[in-house]
PDB file of C-alpha atoms and ligand atoms in Angstrom:
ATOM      1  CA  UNK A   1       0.000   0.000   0.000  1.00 47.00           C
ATOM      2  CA  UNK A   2       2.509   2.667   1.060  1.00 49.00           C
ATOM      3  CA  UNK A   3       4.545   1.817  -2.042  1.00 48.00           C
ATOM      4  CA  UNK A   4       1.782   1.805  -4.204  1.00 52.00           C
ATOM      5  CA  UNK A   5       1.061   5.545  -3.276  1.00 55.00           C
ATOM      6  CA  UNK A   6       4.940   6.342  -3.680  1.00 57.00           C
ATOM      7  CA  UNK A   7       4.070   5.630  -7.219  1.00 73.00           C
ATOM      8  CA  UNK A   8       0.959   7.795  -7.306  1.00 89.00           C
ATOM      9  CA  UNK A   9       0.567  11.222  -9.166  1.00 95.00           C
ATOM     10  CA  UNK A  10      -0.512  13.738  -7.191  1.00 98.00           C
ATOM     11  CA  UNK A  11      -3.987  15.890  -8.745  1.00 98.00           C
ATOM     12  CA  UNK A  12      -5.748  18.416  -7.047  1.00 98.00           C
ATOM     13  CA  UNK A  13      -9.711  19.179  -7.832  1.00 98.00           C
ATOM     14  CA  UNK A  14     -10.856  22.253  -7.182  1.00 98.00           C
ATOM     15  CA  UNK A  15     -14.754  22.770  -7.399  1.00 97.00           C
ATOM     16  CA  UNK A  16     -16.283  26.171  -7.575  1.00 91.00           C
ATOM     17  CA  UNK A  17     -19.490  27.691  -5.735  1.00 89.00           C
ATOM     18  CA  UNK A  18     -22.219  27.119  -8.742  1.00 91.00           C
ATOM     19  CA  UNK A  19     -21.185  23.518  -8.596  1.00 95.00           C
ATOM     20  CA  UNK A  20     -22.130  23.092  -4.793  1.00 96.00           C
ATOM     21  CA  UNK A  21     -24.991  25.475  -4.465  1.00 94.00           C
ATOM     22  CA  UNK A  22     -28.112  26.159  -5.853  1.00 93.00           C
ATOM     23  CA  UNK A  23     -31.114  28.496  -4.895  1.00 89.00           C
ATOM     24  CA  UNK A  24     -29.447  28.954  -1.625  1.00 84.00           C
ATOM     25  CA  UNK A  25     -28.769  26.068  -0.514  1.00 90.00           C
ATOM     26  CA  UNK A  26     -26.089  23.008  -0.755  1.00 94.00           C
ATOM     27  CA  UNK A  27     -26.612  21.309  -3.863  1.00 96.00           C
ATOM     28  CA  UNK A  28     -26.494  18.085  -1.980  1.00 96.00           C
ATOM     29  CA  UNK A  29     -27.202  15.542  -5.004  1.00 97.00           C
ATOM     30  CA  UNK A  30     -23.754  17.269  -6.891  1.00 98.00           C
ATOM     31  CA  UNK A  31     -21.713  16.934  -3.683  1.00 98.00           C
ATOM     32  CA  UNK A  32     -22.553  13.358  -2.963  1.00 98.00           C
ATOM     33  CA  UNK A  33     -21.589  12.606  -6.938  1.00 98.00           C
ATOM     34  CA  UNK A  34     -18.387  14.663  -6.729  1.00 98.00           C
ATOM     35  CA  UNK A  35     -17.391  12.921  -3.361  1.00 98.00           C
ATOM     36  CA  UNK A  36     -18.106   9.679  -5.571  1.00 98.00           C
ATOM     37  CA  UNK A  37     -15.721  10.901  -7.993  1.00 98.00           C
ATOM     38  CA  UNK A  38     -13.034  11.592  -5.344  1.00 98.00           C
ATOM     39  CA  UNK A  39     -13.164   8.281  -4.031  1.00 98.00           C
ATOM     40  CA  UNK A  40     -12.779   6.518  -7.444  1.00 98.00           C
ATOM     41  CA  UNK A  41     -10.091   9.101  -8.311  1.00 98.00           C
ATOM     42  CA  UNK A  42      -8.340   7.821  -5.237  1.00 97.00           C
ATOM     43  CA  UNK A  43      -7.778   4.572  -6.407  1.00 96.00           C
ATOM     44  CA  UNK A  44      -5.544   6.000  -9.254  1.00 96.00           C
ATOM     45  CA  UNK A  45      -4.043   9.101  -8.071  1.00 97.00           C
ATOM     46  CA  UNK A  46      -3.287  10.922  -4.598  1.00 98.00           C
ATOM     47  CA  UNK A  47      -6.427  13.469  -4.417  1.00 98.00           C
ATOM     48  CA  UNK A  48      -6.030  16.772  -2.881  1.00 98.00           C
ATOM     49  CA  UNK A  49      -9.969  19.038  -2.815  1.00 98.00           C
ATOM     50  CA  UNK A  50      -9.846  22.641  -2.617  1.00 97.00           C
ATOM     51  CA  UNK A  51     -13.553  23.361  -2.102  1.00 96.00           C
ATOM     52  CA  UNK A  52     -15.524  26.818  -2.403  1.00 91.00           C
ATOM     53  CA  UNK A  53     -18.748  27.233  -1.255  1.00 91.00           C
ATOM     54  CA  UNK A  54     -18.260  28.069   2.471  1.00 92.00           C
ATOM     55  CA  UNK A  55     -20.628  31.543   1.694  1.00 90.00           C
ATOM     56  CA  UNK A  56     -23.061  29.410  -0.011  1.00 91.00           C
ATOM     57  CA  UNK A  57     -23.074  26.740   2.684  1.00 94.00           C
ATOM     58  CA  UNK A  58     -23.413  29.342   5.510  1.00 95.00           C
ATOM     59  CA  UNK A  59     -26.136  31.501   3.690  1.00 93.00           C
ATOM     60  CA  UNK A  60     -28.041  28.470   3.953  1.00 90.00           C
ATOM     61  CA  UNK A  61     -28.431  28.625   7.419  1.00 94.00           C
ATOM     62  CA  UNK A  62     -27.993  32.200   8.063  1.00 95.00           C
ATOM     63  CA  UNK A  63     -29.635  34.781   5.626  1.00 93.00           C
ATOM     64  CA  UNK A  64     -28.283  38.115   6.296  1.00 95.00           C
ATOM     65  CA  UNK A  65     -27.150  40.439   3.601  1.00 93.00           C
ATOM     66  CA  UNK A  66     -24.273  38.728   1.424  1.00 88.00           C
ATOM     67  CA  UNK A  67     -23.338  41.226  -0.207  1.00 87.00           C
ATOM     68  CA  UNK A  68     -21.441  43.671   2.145  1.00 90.00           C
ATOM     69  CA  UNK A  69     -18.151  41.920   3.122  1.00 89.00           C
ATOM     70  CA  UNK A  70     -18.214  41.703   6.653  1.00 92.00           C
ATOM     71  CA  UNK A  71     -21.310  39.946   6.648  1.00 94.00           C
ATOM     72  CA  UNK A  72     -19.642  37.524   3.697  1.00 90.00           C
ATOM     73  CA  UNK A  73     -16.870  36.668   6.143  1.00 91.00           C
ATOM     74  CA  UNK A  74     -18.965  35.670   8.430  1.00 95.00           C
ATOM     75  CA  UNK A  75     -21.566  33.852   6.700  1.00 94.00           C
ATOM     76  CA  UNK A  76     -18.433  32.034   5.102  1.00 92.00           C
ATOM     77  CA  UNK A  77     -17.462  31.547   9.018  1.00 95.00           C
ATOM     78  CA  UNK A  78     -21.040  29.791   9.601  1.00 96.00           C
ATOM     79  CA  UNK A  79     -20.887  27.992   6.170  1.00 96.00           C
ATOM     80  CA  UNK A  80     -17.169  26.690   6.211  1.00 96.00           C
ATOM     81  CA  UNK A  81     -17.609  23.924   9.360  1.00 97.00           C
ATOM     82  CA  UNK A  82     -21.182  22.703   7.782  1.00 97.00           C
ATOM     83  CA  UNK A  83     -19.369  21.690   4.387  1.00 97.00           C
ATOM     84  CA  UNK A  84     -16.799  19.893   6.160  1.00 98.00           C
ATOM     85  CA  UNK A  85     -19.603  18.126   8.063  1.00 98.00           C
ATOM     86  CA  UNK A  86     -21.366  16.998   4.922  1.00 98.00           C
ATOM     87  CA  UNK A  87     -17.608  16.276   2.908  1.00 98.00           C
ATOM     88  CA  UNK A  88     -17.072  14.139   5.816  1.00 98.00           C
ATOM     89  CA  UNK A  89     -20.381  12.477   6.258  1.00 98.00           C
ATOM     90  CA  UNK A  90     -20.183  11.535   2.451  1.00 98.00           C
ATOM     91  CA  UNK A  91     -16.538  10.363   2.430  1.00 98.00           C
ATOM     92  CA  UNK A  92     -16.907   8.434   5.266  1.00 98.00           C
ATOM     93  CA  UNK A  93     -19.578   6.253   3.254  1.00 98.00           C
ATOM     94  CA  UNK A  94     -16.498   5.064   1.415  1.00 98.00           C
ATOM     95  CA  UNK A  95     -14.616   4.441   4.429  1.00 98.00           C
ATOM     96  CA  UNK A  96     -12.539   8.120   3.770  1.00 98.00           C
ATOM     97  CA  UNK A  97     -11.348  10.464   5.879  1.00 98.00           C
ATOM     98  CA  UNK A  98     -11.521  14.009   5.338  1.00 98.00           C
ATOM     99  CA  UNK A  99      -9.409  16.634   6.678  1.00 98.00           C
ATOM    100  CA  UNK A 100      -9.594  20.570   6.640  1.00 97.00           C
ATOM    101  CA  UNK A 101      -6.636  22.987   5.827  1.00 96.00           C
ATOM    102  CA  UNK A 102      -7.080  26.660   5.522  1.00 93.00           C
ATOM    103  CA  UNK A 103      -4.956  28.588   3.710  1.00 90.00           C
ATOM    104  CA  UNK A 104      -4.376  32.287   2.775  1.00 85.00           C
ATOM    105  CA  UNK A 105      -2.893  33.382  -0.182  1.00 80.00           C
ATOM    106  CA  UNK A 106      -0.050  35.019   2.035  1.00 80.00           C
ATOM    107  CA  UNK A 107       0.906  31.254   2.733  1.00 83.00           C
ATOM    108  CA  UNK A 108       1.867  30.750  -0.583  1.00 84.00           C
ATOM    109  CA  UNK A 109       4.561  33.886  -0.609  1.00 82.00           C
ATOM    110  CA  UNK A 110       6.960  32.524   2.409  1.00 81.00           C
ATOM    111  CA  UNK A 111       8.729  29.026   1.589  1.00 84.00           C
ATOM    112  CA  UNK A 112       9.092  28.281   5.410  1.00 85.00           C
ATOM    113  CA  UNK A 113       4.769  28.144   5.777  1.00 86.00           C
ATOM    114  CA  UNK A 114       4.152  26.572   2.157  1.00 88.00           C
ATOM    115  CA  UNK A 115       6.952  23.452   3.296  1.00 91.00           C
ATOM    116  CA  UNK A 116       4.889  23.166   7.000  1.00 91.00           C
ATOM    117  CA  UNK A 117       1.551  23.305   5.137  1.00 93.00           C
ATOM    118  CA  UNK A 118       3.097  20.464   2.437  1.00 95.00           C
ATOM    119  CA  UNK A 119       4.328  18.609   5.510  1.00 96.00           C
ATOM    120  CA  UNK A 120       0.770  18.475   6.903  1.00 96.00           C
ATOM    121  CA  UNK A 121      -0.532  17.528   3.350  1.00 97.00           C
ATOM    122  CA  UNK A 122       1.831  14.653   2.380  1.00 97.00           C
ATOM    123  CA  UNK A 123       1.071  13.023   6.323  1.00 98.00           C
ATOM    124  CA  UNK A 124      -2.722  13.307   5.786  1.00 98.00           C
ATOM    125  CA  UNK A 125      -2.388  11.801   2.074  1.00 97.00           C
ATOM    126  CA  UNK A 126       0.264   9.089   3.449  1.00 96.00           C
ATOM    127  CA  UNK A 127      -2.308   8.311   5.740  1.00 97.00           C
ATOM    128  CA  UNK A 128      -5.100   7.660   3.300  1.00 96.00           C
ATOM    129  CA  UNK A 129      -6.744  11.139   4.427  1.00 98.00           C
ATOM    130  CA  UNK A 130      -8.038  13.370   1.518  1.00 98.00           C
ATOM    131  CA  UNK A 131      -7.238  17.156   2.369  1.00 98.00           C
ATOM    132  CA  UNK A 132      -9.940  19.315   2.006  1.00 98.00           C
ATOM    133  CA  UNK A 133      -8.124  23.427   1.458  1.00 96.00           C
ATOM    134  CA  UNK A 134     -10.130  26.586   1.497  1.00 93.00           C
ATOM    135  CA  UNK A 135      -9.400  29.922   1.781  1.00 88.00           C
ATOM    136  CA  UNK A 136      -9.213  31.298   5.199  1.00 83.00           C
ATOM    137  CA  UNK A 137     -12.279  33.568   4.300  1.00 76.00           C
ATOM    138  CA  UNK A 138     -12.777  35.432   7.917  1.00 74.00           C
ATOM    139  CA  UNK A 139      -9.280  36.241   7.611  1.00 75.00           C
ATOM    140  CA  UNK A 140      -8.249  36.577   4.267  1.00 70.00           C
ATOM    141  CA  UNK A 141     -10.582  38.080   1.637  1.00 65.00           C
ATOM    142  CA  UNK A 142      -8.665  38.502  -1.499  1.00 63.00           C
ATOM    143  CA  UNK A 143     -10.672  34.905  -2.674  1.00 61.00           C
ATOM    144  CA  UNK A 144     -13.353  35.761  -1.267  1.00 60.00           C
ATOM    145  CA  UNK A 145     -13.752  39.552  -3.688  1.00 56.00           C
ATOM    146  CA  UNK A 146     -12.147  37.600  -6.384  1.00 50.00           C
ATOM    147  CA  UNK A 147     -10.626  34.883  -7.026  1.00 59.00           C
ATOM    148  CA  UNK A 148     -13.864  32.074  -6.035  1.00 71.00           C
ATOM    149  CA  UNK A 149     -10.023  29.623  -5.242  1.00 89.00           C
ATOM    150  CA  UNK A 150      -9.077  29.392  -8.349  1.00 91.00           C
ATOM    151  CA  UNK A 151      -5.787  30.937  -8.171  1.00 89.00           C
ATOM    152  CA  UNK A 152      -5.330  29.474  -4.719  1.00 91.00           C
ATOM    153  CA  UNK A 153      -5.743  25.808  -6.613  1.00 95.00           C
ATOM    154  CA  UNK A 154      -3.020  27.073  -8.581  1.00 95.00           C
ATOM    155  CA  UNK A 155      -0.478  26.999  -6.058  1.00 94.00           C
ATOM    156  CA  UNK A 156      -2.013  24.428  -4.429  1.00 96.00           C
ATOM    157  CA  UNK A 157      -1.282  22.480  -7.192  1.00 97.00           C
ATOM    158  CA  UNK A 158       2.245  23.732  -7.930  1.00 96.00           C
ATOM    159  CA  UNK A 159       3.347  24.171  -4.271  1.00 95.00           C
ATOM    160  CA  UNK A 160       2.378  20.753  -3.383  1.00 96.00           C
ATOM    161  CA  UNK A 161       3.437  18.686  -5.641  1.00 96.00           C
ATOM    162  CA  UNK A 162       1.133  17.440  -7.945  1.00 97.00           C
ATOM    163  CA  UNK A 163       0.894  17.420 -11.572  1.00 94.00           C
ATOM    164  CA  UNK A 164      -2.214  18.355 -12.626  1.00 97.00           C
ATOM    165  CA  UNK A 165      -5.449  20.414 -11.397  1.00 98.00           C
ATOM    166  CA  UNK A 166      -8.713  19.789 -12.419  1.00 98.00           C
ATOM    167  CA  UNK A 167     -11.407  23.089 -12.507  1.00 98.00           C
ATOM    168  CA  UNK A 168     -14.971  21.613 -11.642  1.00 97.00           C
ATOM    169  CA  UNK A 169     -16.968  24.529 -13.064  1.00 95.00           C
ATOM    170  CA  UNK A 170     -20.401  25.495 -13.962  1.00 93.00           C
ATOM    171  CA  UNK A 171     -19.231  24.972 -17.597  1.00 94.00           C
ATOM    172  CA  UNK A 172     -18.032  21.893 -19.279  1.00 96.00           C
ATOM    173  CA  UNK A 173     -14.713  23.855 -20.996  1.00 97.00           C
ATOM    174  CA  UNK A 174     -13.062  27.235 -21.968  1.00 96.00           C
ATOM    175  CA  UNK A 175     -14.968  28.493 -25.029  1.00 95.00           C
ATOM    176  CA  UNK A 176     -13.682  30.574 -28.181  1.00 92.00           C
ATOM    177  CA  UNK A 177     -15.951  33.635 -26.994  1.00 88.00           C
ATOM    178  CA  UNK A 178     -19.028  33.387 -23.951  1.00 87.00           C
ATOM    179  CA  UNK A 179     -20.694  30.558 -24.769  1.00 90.00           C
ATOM    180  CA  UNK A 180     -23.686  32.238 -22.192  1.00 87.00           C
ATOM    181  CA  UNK A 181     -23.471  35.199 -25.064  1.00 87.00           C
ATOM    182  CA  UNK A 182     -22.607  33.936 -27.942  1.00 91.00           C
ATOM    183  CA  UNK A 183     -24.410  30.743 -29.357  1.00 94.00           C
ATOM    184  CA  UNK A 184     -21.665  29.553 -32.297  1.00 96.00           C
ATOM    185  CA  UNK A 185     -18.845  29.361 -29.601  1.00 94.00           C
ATOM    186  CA  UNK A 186     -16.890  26.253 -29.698  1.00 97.00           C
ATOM    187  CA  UNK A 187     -15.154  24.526 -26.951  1.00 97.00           C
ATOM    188  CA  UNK A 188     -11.341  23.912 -26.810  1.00 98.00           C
ATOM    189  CA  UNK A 189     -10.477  20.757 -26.100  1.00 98.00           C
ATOM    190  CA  UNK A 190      -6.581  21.736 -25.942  1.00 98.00           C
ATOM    191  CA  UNK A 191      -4.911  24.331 -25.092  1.00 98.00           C
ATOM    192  CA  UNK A 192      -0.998  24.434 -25.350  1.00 97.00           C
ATOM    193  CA  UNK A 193      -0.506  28.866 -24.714  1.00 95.00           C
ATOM    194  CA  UNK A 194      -2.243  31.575 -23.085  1.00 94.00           C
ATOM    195  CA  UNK A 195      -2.354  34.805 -24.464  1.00 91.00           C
ATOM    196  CA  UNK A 196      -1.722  38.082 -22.716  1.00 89.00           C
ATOM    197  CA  UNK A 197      -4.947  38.935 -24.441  1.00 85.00           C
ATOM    198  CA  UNK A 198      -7.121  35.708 -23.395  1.00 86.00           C
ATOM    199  CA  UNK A 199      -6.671  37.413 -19.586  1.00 84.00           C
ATOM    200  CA  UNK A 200      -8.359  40.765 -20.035  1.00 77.00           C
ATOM    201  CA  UNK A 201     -12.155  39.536 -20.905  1.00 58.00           C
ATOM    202  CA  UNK A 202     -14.111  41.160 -17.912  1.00 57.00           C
ATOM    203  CA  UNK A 203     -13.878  39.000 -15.425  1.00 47.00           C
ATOM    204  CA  UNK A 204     -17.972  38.579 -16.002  1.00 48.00           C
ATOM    205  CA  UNK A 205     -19.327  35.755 -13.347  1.00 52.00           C
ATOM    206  CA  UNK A 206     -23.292  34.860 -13.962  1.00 53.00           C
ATOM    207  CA  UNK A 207     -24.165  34.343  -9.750  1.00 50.00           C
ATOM    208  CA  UNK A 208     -24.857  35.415  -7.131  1.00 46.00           C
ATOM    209  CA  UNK A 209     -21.898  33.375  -5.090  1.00 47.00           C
ATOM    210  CA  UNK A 210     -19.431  33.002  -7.614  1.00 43.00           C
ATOM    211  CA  UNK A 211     -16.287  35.547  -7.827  1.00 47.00           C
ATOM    212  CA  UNK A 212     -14.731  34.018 -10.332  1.00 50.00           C
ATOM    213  CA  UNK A 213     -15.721  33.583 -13.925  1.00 80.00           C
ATOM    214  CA  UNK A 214     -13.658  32.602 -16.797  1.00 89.00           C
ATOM    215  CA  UNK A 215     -10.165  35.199 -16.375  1.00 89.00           C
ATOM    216  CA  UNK A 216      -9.542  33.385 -12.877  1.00 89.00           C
ATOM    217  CA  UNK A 217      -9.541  29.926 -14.326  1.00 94.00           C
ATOM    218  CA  UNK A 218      -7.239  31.574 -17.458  1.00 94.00           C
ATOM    219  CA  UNK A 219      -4.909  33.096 -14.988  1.00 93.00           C
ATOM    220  CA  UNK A 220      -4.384  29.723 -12.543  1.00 95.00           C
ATOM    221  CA  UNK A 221      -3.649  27.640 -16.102  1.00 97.00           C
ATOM    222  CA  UNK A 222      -1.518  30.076 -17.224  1.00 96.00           C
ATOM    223  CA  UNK A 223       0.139  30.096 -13.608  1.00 95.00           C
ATOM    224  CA  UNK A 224       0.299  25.977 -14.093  1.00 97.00           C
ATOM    225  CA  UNK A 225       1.293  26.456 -17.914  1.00 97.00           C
ATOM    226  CA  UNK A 226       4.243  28.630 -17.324  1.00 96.00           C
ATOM    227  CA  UNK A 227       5.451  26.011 -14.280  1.00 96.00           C
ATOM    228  CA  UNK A 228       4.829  23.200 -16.554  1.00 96.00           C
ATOM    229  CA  UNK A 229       1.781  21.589 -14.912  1.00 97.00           C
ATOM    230  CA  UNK A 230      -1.167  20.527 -16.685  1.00 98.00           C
ATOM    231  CA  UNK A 231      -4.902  21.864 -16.120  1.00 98.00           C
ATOM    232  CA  UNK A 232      -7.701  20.090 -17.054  1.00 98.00           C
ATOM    233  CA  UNK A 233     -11.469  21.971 -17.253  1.00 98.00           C
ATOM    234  CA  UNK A 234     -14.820  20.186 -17.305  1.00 98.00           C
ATOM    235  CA  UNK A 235     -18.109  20.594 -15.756  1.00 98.00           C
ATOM    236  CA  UNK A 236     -18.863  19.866 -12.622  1.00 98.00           C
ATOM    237  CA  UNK A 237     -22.551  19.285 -12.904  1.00 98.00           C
ATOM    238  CA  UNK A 238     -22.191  16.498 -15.048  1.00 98.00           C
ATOM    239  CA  UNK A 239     -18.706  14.962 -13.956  1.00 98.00           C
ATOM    240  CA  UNK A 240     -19.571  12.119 -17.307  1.00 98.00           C
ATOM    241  CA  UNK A 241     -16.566  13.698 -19.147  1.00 98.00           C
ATOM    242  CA  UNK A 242     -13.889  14.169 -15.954  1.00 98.00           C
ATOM    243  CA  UNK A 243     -14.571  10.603 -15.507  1.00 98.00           C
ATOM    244  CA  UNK A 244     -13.719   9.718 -18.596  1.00 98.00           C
ATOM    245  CA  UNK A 245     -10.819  11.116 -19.197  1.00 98.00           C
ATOM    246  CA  UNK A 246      -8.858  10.647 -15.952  1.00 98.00           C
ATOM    247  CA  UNK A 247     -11.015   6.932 -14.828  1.00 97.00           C
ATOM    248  CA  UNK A 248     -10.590   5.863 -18.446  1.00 97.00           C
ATOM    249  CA  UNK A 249      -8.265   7.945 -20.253  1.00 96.00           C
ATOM    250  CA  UNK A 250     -10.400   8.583 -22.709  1.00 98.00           C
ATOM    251  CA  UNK A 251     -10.750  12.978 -23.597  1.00 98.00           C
ATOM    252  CA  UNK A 252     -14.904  13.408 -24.608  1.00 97.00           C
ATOM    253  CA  UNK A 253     -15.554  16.738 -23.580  1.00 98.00           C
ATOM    254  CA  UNK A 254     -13.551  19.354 -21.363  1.00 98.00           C
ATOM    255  CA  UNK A 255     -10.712  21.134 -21.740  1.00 98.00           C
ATOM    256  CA  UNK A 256      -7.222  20.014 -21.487  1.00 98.00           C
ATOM    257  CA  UNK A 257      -4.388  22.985 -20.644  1.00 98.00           C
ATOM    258  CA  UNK A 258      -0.873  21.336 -21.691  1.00 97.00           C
ATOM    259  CA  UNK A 259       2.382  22.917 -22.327  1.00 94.00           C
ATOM    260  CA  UNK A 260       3.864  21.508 -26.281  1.00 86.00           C
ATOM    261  CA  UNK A 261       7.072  20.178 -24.638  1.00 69.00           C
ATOM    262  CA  UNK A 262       5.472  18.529 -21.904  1.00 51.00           C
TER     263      UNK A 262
HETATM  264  P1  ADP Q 301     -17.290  28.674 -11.091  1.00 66.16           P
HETATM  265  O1  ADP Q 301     -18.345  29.159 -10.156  1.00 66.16           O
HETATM  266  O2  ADP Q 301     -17.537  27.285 -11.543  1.00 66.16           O
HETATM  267  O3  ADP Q 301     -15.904  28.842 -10.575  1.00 66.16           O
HETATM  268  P2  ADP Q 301     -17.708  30.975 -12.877  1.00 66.16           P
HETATM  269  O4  ADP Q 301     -19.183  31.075 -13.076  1.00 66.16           O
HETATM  270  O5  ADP Q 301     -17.060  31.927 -11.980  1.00 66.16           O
HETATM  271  O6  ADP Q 301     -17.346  29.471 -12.488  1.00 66.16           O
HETATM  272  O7  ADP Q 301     -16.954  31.039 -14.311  1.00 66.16           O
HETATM  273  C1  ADP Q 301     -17.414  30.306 -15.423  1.00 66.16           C
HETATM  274  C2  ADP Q 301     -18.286  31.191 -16.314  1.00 66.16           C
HETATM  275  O8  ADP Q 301     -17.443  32.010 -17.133  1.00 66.16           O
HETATM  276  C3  ADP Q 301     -19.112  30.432 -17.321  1.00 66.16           C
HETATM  277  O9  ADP Q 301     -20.337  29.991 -16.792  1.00 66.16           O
HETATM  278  C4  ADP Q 301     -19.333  31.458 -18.451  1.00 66.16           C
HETATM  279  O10 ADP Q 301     -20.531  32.175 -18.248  1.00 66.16           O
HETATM  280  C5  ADP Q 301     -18.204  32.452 -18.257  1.00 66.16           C
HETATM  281  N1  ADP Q 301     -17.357  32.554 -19.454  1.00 66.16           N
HETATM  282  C6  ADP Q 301     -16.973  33.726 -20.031  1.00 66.16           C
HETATM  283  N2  ADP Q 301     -16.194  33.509 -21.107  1.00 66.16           N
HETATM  284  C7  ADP Q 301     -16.049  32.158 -21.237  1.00 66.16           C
HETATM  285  C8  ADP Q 301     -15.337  31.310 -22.155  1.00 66.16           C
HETATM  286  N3  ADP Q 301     -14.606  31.811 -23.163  1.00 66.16           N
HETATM  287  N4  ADP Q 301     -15.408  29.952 -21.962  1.00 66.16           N
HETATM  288  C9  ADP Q 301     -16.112  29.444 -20.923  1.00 66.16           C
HETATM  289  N5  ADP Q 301     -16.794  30.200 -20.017  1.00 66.16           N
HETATM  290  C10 ADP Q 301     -16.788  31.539 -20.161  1.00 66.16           C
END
């Protein structure tokens, strides 16, 4: 077993607030299939979640103004303990354990925190554990005005060691133009460079929880691109084509961020 996981590629999934909430509440049918996911992803590669939706998860339960930030924080203060209840209620149906780390983005700029945090990481994963990284939102609101994690997965990703990240989003892949606007846009399925360009579209997100949108998710490949990770995008409503491609190997639908040389 423990050589087995020496052999193991790291991935880290990162799923964003549209995927986990709807109308309000915890969109609990879409967490139970994602924790699915995770646990079959588990038997192939060392899984590390970063997981939004702490606002969501808290507005359910209290309903106070989200949009001034103080109230955010704490409504993400409320929220962030339930979702680790339910991720843990749901793993533990397939005999996994969950564990919380909070990060802020600060973490990420001193070597000496990112190697304890990694430290922390590699025990939990050694010991089976899948670790479960948000945003310190009460403390630390740069995510939480812009970024919905996805730059945090980023370094996640890069910081820790593993090889690829996978965005769970409300779309299934990064579009020519708006697919919401524009009806003839296609879908890349690979994408080798970023342009300078591609990262000034309005940073346009569609609700009410999501920071986001479509420049974040640019800006964390690019991030992985330029330290030659890979990024892979897909929807996270229907997980049929994120299955596919890293259960079976098999590339349906989603989009794949890879460097040429790599
Ligand atoms: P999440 O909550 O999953 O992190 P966001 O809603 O913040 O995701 O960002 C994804 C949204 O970005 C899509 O639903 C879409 O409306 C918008 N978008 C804008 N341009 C594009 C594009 N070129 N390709 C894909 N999505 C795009």
């Amino acid at each position: 077993m423990q050589l087995k996981r020496l052999e193991m590629k790291r991935i880290v999934v990162k799923v964003g607030s549209h995927v986990l909430s709807q109308d309000g509440e915890l969109a609990r049918d879409r967490i139970a299939n994602l924790v699915s996911f995770l646990a079959d992803l588990g038997e192939k590669y060392e899984v590390i979640l970063v997981s939004s939706g702490a606002v969501a998860a808290g507005y359910s339960k209290l309903k106070i103004d989200r949009y001034t930030l103080g109230n955010r924080q704490a409504i993400a203060a409320v929220g962030q303990p339930y979702l680790m209840s339910i991720y843990a209620k749901e793993l533990s149906s397939f005999g996994i354990l969950s564990a919380q780390i909070l990060l802020s983005a600060s973490d990420f700029d001193s070597r000496k925190r990112t190697k304890h945090a990694k430290c922390a990481i590699d025990t939990l994963i050694k010991n089976g554990v899948i670790p479960i990284i948000n945003e310190n939102d009460a403390t630390d609101i740069a995510e939480l005005v812009f970024g919905d994690n996805d730059q945090m997965s980023a370094h996640v990703a890069h910081y820790f060691d593993a090889k690829e990240l996978i965005i769970l989003s409300d779309i299934d892949g990064y579009y020519d133009k708006d697919p919401r606007v524009f009806e003839d846009a296609v879908m890349k399925k690979r994408v080798e460079v970023i342009k300078a360009s591609e990262l000034e579209i309005p940073a346009v997100s569609n609700g009410t929880f999501a920071t986001g949108g479509i420049v974040t998710k640019l800006k964390a490949a690019k991030f992985l691109l330029d330290n030659k990770k890979e990024m892979f995008m897909a929807s996270g409503f229907d997980l049929r084509d994120v299955r596919s491609y890293f259960l079976h190997g098999e590339h349906l639908g989603g989009t794949h961020f890879k460097g040429r040389t790599l």
